[in-house]
Amino acid sequence: MSDNVYRTIKVTGSSTESVADAIRKGVAATGKSVEKVEWFEVTSIRGHVTDGTVEHFQVTMDIGHQVTAE
């Protein structure tokens, strides 16, 4: 295992489809503005319910990206 240094960013992905889709969207969006995204850790899951039906999933996660010397 290498001796890398990581920075973490807290993001919340959302989806009307599923928790997994919310995670994928959050990681993908972060990857568009941050280089070397390498891992994520889910810290909370919540959602919106209307008339007994889940309408929206929100997943908050810490996303780790490698810090590189500039």
Coordinates of N, CA and C in Angstrom, one line a residue:
M1 N 0.8 -1.2 0.0 CA 0.0 0.0 0.0 C 0.9 1.2 0.0
S2 N 0.6 2.2 -0.9 CA 1.4 3.4 -0.9 C 1.0 4.4 0.1
D3 N 1.9 5.4 0.4 CA 1.6 6.4 1.4 C 1.0 7.6 0.8
N4 N -0.2 7.5 0.3 CA -0.9 8.6 -0.3 C -1.6 9.5 0.8
V5 N -1.8 10.7 0.4 CA -2.6 11.6 1.3 C -3.9 12.0 0.6
Y6 N -5.0 12.0 1.4 CA -6.3 12.2 0.8 C -7.0 13.4 1.5
R7 N -7.8 14.1 0.7 CA -8.7 15.1 1.2 C -10.1 14.6 1.0
T8 N -11.0 14.9 2.0 CA -12.4 14.4 1.9 C -13.3 15.6 1.6
I9 N -14.3 15.3 0.9 CA -15.3 16.3 0.5 C -16.7 15.7 0.9
K10 N -17.5 16.5 1.6 CA -18.9 16.0 1.9 C -19.8 16.4 0.8
V11 N -20.5 15.5 0.2 CA -21.5 15.8 -0.9 C -22.8 15.0 -0.6
T12 N -23.8 15.4 -1.2 CA -25.1 14.7 -1.2 C -25.6 14.5 -2.6
G13 N -25.7 13.2 -3.0 CA -26.2 12.9 -4.3 C -27.7 12.6 -4.1
S14 N -28.5 12.9 -5.2 CA -29.9 12.6 -5.1 C -30.4 11.9 -6.4
S15 N -31.5 11.2 -6.2 CA -32.1 10.4 -7.3 C -33.6 10.1 -7.0
T16 N -34.4 10.1 -8.1 CA -35.7 9.6 -8.0 C -35.8 8.1 -8.2
E17 N -34.7 7.5 -8.5 CA -34.6 6.0 -8.9 C -34.2 5.1 -7.7
S18 N -33.1 5.4 -7.1 CA -32.6 4.5 -6.0 C -31.4 5.1 -5.2
V19 N -31.1 4.5 -4.1 CA -30.0 4.9 -3.3 C -28.7 4.8 -4.1
A20 N -28.5 3.6 -4.8 CA -27.3 3.4 -5.6 C -27.2 4.4 -6.7
D21 N -28.3 4.8 -7.3 CA -28.2 5.9 -8.3 C -27.8 7.2 -7.7
A22 N -28.3 7.5 -6.6 CA -27.9 8.8 -5.9 C -26.4 8.8 -5.6
I23 N -25.8 7.6 -5.2 CA -24.4 7.5 -4.9 C -23.6 7.7 -6.2
R24 N -24.0 7.0 -7.3 CA -23.4 7.2 -8.6 C -23.4 8.6 -9.1
K25 N -24.5 9.3 -8.9 CA -24.6 10.7 -9.4 C -23.7 11.6 -8.5
G26 N -23.7 11.4 -7.2 CA -22.8 12.2 -6.4 C -21.3 12.0 -6.7
V27 N -20.9 10.8 -6.9 CA -19.5 10.5 -7.2 C -19.2 11.1 -8.6
A28 N -20.1 10.8 -9.6 CA -19.8 11.3 -10.9 C -19.7 12.9 -11.0
A29 N -20.6 13.5 -10.3 CA -20.6 15.0 -10.3 C -19.3 15.5 -9.6
T30 N -18.9 14.9 -8.6 CA -17.6 15.3 -7.9 C -16.4 15.1 -8.8
G31 N -16.4 13.9 -9.5 CA -15.3 13.6 -10.4 C -15.2 14.6 -11.6
K32 N -16.2 15.4 -11.9 CA -16.1 16.4 -13.0 C -15.3 17.6 -12.5
S33 N -15.2 17.9 -11.2 CA -14.5 19.1 -10.8 C -13.3 18.7 -9.9
V34 N -13.2 17.5 -9.5 CA -12.1 17.1 -8.6 C -11.3 15.9 -9.2
E35 N -10.0 16.0 -9.3 CA -9.2 14.9 -9.9 C -8.9 13.8 -8.8
K36 N -8.7 12.6 -9.3 CA -8.2 11.5 -8.5 C -9.2 11.1 -7.4
V37 N -10.5 11.1 -7.7 CA -11.4 10.6 -6.7 C -11.2 9.1 -6.6
E38 N -11.0 8.6 -5.4 CA -10.7 7.2 -5.2 C -11.6 6.4 -4.3
W39 N -12.4 7.0 -3.4 CA -13.3 6.3 -2.6 C -14.4 7.1 -2.1
F40 N -15.5 6.5 -1.5 CA -16.5 7.2 -0.9 C -17.0 6.4 0.4
E41 N -17.6 7.1 1.3 CA -18.2 6.5 2.5 C -19.5 7.1 2.7
V42 N -20.6 6.3 2.7 CA -21.9 6.9 3.0 C -22.1 7.2 4.5
T43 N -22.5 8.4 4.7 CA -22.7 8.9 6.1 C -24.1 9.0 6.5
S44 N -25.0 9.2 5.5 CA -26.5 9.2 5.9 C -27.3 9.0 4.6
I45 N -28.5 8.4 4.8 CA -29.4 8.2 3.7 C -30.8 8.7 4.2
R46 N -31.4 9.5 3.4 CA -32.7 10.0 3.7 C -33.5 10.1 2.4
G47 N -34.8 10.3 2.5 CA -35.6 10.4 1.4 C -36.9 11.2 1.6
H48 N -37.6 11.4 0.5 CA -38.9 12.2 0.6 C -40.0 11.2 0.3
V49 N -41.1 11.2 1.1 CA -42.2 10.3 0.9 C -43.4 11.2 0.6
T50 N -44.2 10.8 -0.4 CA -45.5 11.4 -0.7 C -46.5 10.3 -0.8
D51 N -47.6 10.5 0.0 CA -48.7 9.5 0.0 C -48.2 8.1 0.2
G52 N -47.2 7.9 1.0 CA -46.7 6.5 1.3 C -45.8 5.9 0.3
T53 N -45.4 6.7 -0.7 CA -44.5 6.3 -1.7 C -43.2 7.1 -1.7
V54 N -42.0 6.4 -1.8 CA -40.7 7.1 -1.8 C -40.6 7.8 -3.1
E55 N -40.4 9.1 -3.1 CA -40.3 9.9 -4.3 C -38.9 10.3 -4.6
H56 N -38.0 10.4 -3.6 CA -36.7 10.9 -3.8 C -35.7 10.3 -2.8
F57 N -34.5 9.9 -3.2 CA -33.5 9.4 -2.3 C -32.4 10.5 -2.3
Q58 N -31.9 10.7 -1.1 CA -30.7 11.6 -0.9 C -29.7 10.8 -0.1
V59 N -28.4 10.8 -0.6 CA -27.4 10.0 0.1 C -26.2 11.0 0.3
T60 N -25.9 11.2 1.6 CA -24.7 12.1 1.9 C -23.5 11.2 2.1
M61 N -22.4 11.6 1.6 CA -21.2 10.8 1.7 C -20.0 11.6 1.7
D62 N -18.9 11.1 2.3 CA -17.6 11.7 2.2 C -16.9 11.0 1.0
I63 N -16.4 11.9 0.2 CA -15.6 11.4 -1.0 C -14.2 11.7 -0.9
G64 N -13.3 10.7 -1.0 CA -11.9 10.9 -0.9 C -11.2 11.1 -2.2
H65 N -10.3 12.1 -2.3 CA -9.5 12.2 -3.5 C -8.1 12.5 -3.1
Q66 N -7.2 12.0 -3.9 CA -5.8 12.0 -3.6 C -5.2 13.4 -3.7
V67 N -4.4 13.8 -2.8 CA -3.8 15.1 -2.8 C -2.4 14.9 -3.5
T68 N -2.1 15.7 -4.5 CA -0.9 15.6 -5.2 C -0.1 16.9 -5.1
A69 N 1.2 16.7 -5.1 CA 2.1 17.9 -5.0 C 2.0 18.7 -6.3
E70 N 1.9 20.0 -6.2 CA 1.8 20.8 -7.4 C 3.1 21.5 -7.8

